[in-house]
Short mmCIF file of the C-alpha atoms (twelve columns), coordinates in Angstrom:
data_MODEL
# 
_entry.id   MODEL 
# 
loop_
_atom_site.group_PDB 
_atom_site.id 
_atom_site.type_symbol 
_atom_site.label_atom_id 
_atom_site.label_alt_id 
_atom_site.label_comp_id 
_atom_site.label_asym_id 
_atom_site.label_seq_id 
_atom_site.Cartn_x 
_atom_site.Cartn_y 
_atom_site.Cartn_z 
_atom_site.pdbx_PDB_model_num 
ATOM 1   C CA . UNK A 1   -25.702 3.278   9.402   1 
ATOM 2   C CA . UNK A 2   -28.123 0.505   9.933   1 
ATOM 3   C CA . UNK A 3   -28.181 -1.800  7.012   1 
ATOM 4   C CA . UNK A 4   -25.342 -0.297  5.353   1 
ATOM 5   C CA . UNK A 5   -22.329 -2.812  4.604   1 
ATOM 6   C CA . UNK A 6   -19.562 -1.875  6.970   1 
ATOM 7   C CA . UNK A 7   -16.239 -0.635  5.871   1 
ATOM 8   C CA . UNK A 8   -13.974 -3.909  4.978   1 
ATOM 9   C CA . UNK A 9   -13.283 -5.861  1.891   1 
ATOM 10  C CA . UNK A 10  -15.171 -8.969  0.960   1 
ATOM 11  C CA . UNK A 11  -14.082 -11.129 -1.318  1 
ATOM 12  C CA . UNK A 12  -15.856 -12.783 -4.056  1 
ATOM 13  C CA . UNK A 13  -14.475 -16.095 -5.129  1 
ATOM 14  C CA . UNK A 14  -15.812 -19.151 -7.119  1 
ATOM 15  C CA . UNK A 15  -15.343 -21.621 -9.846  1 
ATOM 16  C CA . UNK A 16  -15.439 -20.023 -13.582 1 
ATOM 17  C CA . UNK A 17  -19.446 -20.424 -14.141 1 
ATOM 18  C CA . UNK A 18  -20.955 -19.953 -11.106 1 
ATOM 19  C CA . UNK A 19  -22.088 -16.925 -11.543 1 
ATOM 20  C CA . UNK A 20  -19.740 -14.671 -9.462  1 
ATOM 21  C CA . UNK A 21  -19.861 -11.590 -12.488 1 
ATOM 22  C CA . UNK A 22  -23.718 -12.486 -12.099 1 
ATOM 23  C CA . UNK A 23  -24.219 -11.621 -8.278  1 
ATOM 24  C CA . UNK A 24  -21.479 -9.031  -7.708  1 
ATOM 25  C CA . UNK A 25  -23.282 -7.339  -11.031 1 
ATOM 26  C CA . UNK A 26  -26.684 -7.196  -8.642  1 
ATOM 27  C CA . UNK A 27  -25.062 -6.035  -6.199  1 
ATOM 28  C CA . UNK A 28  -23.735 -3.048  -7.912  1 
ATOM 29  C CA . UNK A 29  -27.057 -2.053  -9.191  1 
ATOM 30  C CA . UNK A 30  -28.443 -2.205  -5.802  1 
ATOM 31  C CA . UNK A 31  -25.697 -0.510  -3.708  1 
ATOM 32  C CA . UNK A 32  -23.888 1.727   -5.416  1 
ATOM 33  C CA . UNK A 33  -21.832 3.022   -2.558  1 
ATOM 34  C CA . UNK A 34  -20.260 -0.362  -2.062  1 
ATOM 35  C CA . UNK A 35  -16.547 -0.044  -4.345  1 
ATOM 36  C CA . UNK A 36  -16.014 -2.703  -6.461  1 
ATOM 37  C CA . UNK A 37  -12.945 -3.320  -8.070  1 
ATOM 38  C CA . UNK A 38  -12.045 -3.975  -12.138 1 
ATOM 39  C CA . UNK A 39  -9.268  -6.309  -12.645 1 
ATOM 40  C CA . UNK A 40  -6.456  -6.048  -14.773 1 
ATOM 41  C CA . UNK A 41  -6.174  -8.744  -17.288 1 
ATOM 42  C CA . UNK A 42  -3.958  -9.948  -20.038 1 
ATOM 43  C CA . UNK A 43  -6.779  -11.816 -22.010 1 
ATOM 44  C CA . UNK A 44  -8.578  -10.423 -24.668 1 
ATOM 45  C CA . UNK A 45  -11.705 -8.445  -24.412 1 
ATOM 46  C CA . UNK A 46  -14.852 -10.932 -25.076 1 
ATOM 47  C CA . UNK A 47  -17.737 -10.000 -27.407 1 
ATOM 48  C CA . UNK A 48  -19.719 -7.207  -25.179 1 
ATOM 49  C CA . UNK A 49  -17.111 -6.516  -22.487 1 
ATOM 50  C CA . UNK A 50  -15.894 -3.112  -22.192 1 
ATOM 51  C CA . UNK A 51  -11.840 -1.858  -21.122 1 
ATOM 52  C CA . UNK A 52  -12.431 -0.204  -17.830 1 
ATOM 53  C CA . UNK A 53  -15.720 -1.617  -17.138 1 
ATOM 54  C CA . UNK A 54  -15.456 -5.101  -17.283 1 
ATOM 55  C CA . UNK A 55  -11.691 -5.624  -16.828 1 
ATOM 56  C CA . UNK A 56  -8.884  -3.060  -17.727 1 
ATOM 57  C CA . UNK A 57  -7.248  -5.115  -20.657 1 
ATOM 58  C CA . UNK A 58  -3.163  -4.910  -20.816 1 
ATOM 59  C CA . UNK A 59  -0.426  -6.582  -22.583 1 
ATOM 60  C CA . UNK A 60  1.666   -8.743  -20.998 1 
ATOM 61  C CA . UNK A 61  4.812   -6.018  -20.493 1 
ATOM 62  C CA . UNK A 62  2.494   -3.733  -19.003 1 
ATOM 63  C CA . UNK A 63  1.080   -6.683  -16.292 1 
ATOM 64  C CA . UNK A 64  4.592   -7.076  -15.376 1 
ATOM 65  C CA . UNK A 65  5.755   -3.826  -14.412 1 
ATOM 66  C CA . UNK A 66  2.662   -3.681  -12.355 1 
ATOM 67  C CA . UNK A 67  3.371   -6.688  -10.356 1 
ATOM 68  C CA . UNK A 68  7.390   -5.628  -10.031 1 
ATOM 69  C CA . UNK A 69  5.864   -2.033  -8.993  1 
ATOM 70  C CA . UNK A 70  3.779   -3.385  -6.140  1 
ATOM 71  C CA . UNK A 71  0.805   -2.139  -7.696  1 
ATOM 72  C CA . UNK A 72  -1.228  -5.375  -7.714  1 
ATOM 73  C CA . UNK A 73  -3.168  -5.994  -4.424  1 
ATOM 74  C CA . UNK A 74  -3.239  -9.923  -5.790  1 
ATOM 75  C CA . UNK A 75  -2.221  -11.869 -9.398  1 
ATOM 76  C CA . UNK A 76  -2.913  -15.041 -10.641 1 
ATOM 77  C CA . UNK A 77  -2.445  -16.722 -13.395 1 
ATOM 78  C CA . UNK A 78  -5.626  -18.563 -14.812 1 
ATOM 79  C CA . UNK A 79  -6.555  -20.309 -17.904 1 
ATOM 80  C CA . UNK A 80  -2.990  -18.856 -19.617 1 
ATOM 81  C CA . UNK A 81  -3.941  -15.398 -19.029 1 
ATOM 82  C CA . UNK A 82  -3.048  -13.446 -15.906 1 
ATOM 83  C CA . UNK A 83  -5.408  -11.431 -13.528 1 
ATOM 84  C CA . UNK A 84  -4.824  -8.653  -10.465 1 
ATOM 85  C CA . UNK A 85  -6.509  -6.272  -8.868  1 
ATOM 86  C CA . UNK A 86  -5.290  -2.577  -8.991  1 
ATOM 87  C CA . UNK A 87  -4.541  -2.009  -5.001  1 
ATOM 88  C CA . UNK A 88  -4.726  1.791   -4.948  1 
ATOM 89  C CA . UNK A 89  -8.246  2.267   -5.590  1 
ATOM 90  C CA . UNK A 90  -9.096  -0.361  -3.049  1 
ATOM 91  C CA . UNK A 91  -6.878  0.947   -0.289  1 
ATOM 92  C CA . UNK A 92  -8.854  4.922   -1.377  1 
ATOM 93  C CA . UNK A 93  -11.977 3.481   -0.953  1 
ATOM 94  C CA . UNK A 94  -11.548 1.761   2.528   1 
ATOM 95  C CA . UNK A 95  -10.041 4.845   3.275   1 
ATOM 96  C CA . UNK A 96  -13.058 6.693   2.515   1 
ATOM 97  C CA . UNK A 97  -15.079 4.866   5.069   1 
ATOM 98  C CA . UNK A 98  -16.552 2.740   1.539   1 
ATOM 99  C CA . UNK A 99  -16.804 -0.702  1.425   1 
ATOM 100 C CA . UNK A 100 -15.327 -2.853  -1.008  1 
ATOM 101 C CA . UNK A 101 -15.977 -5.716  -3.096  1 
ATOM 102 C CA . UNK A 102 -13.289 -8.312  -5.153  1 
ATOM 103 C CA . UNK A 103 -14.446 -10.377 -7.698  1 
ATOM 104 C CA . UNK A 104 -11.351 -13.189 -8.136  1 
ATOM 105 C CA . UNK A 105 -10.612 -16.302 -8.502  1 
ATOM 106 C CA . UNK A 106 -8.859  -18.808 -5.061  1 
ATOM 107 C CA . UNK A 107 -5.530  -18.128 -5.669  1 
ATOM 108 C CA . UNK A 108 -5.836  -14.305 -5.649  1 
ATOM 109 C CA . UNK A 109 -8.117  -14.679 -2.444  1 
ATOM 110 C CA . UNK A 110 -5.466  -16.430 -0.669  1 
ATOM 111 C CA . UNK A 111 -3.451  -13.846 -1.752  1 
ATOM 112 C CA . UNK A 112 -5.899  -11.205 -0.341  1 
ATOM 113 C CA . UNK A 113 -6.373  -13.091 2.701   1 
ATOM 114 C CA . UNK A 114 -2.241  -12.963 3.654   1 
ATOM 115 C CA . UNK A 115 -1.898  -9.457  2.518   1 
ATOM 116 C CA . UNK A 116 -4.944  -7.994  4.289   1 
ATOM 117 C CA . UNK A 117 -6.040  -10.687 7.091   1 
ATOM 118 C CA . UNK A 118 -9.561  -8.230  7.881   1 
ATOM 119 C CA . UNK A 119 -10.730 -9.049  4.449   1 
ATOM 120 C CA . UNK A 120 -14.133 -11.259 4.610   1 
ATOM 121 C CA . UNK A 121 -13.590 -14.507 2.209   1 
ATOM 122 C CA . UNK A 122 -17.058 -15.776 0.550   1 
ATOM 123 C CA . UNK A 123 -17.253 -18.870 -1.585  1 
ATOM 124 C CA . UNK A 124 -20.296 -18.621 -3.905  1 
ATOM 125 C CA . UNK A 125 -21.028 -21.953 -5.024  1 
ATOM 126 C CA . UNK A 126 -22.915 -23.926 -7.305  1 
ATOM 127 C CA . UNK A 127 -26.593 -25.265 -6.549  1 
ATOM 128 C CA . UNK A 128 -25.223 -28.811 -7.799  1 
ATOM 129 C CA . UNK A 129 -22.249 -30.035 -9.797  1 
ATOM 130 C CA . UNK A 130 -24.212 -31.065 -12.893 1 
ATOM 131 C CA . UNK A 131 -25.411 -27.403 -13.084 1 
ATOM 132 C CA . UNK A 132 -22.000 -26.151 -13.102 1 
ATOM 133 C CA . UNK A 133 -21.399 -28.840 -15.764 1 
ATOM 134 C CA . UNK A 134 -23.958 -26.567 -17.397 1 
ATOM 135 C CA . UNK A 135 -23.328 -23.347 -17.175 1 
ATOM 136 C CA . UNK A 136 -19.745 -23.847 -18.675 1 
ATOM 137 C CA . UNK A 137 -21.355 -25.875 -21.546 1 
ATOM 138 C CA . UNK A 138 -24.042 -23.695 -22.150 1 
ATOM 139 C CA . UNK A 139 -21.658 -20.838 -22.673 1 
ATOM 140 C CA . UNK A 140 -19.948 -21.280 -25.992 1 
ATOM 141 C CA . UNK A 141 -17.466 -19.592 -25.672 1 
ATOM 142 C CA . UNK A 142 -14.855 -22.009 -25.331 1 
ATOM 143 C CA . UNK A 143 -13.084 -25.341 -27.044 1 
ATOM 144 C CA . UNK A 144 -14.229 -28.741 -25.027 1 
ATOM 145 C CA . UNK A 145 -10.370 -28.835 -23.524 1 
ATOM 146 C CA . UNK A 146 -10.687 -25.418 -22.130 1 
ATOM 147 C CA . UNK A 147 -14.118 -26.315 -20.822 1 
ATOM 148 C CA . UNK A 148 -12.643 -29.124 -18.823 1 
ATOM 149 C CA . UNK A 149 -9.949  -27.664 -17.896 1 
ATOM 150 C CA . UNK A 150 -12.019 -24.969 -16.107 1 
ATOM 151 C CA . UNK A 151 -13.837 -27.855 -14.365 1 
ATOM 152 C CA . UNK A 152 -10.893 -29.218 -13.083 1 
ATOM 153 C CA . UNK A 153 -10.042 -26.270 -11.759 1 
ATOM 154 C CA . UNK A 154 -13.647 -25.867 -10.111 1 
ATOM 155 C CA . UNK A 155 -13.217 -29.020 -8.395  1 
ATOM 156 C CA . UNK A 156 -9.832  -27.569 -6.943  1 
ATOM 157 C CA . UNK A 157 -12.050 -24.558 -5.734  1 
ATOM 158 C CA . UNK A 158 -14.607 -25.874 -4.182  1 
ATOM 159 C CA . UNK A 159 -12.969 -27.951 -2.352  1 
ATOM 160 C CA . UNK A 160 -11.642 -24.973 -0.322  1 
ATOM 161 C CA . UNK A 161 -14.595 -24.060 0.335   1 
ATOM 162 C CA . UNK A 162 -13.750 -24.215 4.080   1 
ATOM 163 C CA . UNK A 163 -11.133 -21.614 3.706   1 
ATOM 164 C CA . UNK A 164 -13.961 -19.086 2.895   1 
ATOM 165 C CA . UNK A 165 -15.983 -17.209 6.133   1 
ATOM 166 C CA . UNK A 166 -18.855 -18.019 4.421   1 
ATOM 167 C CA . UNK A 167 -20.291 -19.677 1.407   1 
ATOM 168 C CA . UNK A 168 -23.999 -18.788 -0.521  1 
ATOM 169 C CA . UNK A 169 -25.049 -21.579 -3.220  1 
ATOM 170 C CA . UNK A 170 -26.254 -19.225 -6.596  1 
ATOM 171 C CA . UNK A 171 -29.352 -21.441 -7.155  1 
ATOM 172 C CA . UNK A 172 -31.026 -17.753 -7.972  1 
ATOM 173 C CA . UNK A 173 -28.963 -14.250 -8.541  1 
ATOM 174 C CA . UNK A 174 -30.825 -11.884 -6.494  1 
ATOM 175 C CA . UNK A 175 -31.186 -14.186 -3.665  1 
ATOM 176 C CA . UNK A 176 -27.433 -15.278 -3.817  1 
ATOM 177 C CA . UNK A 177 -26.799 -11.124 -3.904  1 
ATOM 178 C CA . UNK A 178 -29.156 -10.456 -0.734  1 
ATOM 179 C CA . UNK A 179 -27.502 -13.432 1.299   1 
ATOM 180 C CA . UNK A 180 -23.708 -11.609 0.149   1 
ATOM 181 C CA . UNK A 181 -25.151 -8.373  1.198   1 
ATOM 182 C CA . UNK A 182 -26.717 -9.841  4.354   1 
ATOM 183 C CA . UNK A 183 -23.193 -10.655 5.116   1 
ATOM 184 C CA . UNK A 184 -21.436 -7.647  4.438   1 
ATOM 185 C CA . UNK A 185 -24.207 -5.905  6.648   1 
ATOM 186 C CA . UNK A 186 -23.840 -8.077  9.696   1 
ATOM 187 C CA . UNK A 187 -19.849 -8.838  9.113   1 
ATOM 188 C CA . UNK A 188 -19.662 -12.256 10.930  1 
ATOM 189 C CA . UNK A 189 -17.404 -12.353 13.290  1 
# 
C-alpha cells in the first residue's frame, strides 16, 4: 500500500481562518478513501452549507443527549455554539482498515488526543499573523466583536502549537494538503 495513508486518525486543528475546511476539502477530492468526519453542530447553517455535508445541524436538546449517550468522540463549545464529532462512524472506518480525518478546533483535539492516544495531532497554521488578521476580515460574515473574539482565541491556539506532532503553515491549499498527506503517508513516529 505504498503511498496510501495508513490506518489511524489525524487530526486537523487550527485557528478559525486558517483555512482548515480549505485543505481537508483538497484532500477529500484527492483521496477519497481517506474517512472524514462531519461534525455535529448547534449553530445555524451558513449561506451555501449543506446538513450532512458540511456539518449535521441539531438543536441544542438533541446535542445533549448525544453527549450524555456517549455518542460524541469529542465536544466543545466555541463561539456560543457547540461542536462534536459523531464517534461511531469514526471507530467503523478505522475498523475497516480506512483512514480517518477530524477537522476541529484545540479543545476537541485534546479531547481526541486523551480518548484515543494513536491519533496523529497536526496544527495547520497561518503563513503570518497579519494574514490571519485577514482572512477573518475578509470574510464578512461576522460583527467586529465576534471577529476579535475569534482572534483571541487564535492566539490561544497557536500557541499550542507544540502540543501538535506536526504543524504545515497554509501559505497555499494544495501544498498545505500534500505536506498533511505526506504525513499521513509516512505517519511520523
Amino acid at each position: 500500500m505504498h503511498g496510501t495513508p495508513r490506518r489511524r486518525l489525524t487530526v486537523v486543528s487550527g485557528p478559525s481562518g486558517v483555512g482548515k475546511s480549505s485543505v481537508v476539502g483538497r484532500l477529500r477530492k484527492r483521496n477519497p478513501d481517506i474517512y472524514f468526519s462531519v461534525s455535529v453542530t448547534t449553530r445555524p447553517p451558513r449561506p451555501g452549507e449543506v446538513d450532512g455535508e458540511h456539518y449535521h445541524f441539531v438543536d441544542h436538546a438533541t446535542f445533549d443527549r448525544m453527549v450524555v449517550g456517549g455518542e460524541l468522540l469529542e465536544h466543545a463549545q466555541f463561539a456560543g455554539n457547540w461542536y462534536g464529532t459523531p464517534r461511531e462512524p469514526v471507530e467503523r472506518a478505522l475498523a475497516e482498515g480506512r483512514p480517518a480525518v477530524l477537522e476541529i478546533e484545540l479543545q476537541g483535539a485534546r479531547q481526541v488526543r486523551a480518548a484515543m492516544p494513536e491519533a496523529r495531532l497536526v496544527m495547520l497554521m497561518p503563513p503570518s499573523w497579519d494574514e490571519l488578521v485577514d482572512r477573518l476580515t475578509a470574510r464578512g460574515t461576522e460583527h467586529k466583536a465576534a471577529v476579535e473574539a475569534r482572534l483571541a482565541e487564535a492566539e490561544r491556539e497557536l500557541a499550542a502549537a507544540g502540543e501538535f506532532d506536526a504543524r504545515v503553515v497554509n501559505t497555499d491549499v494544495r501544498e498545505a494538503a500534500n505536506q498533511l498527506l505526506d504525513f499521513m503517508r509516512h505517519d511520523c513516529e
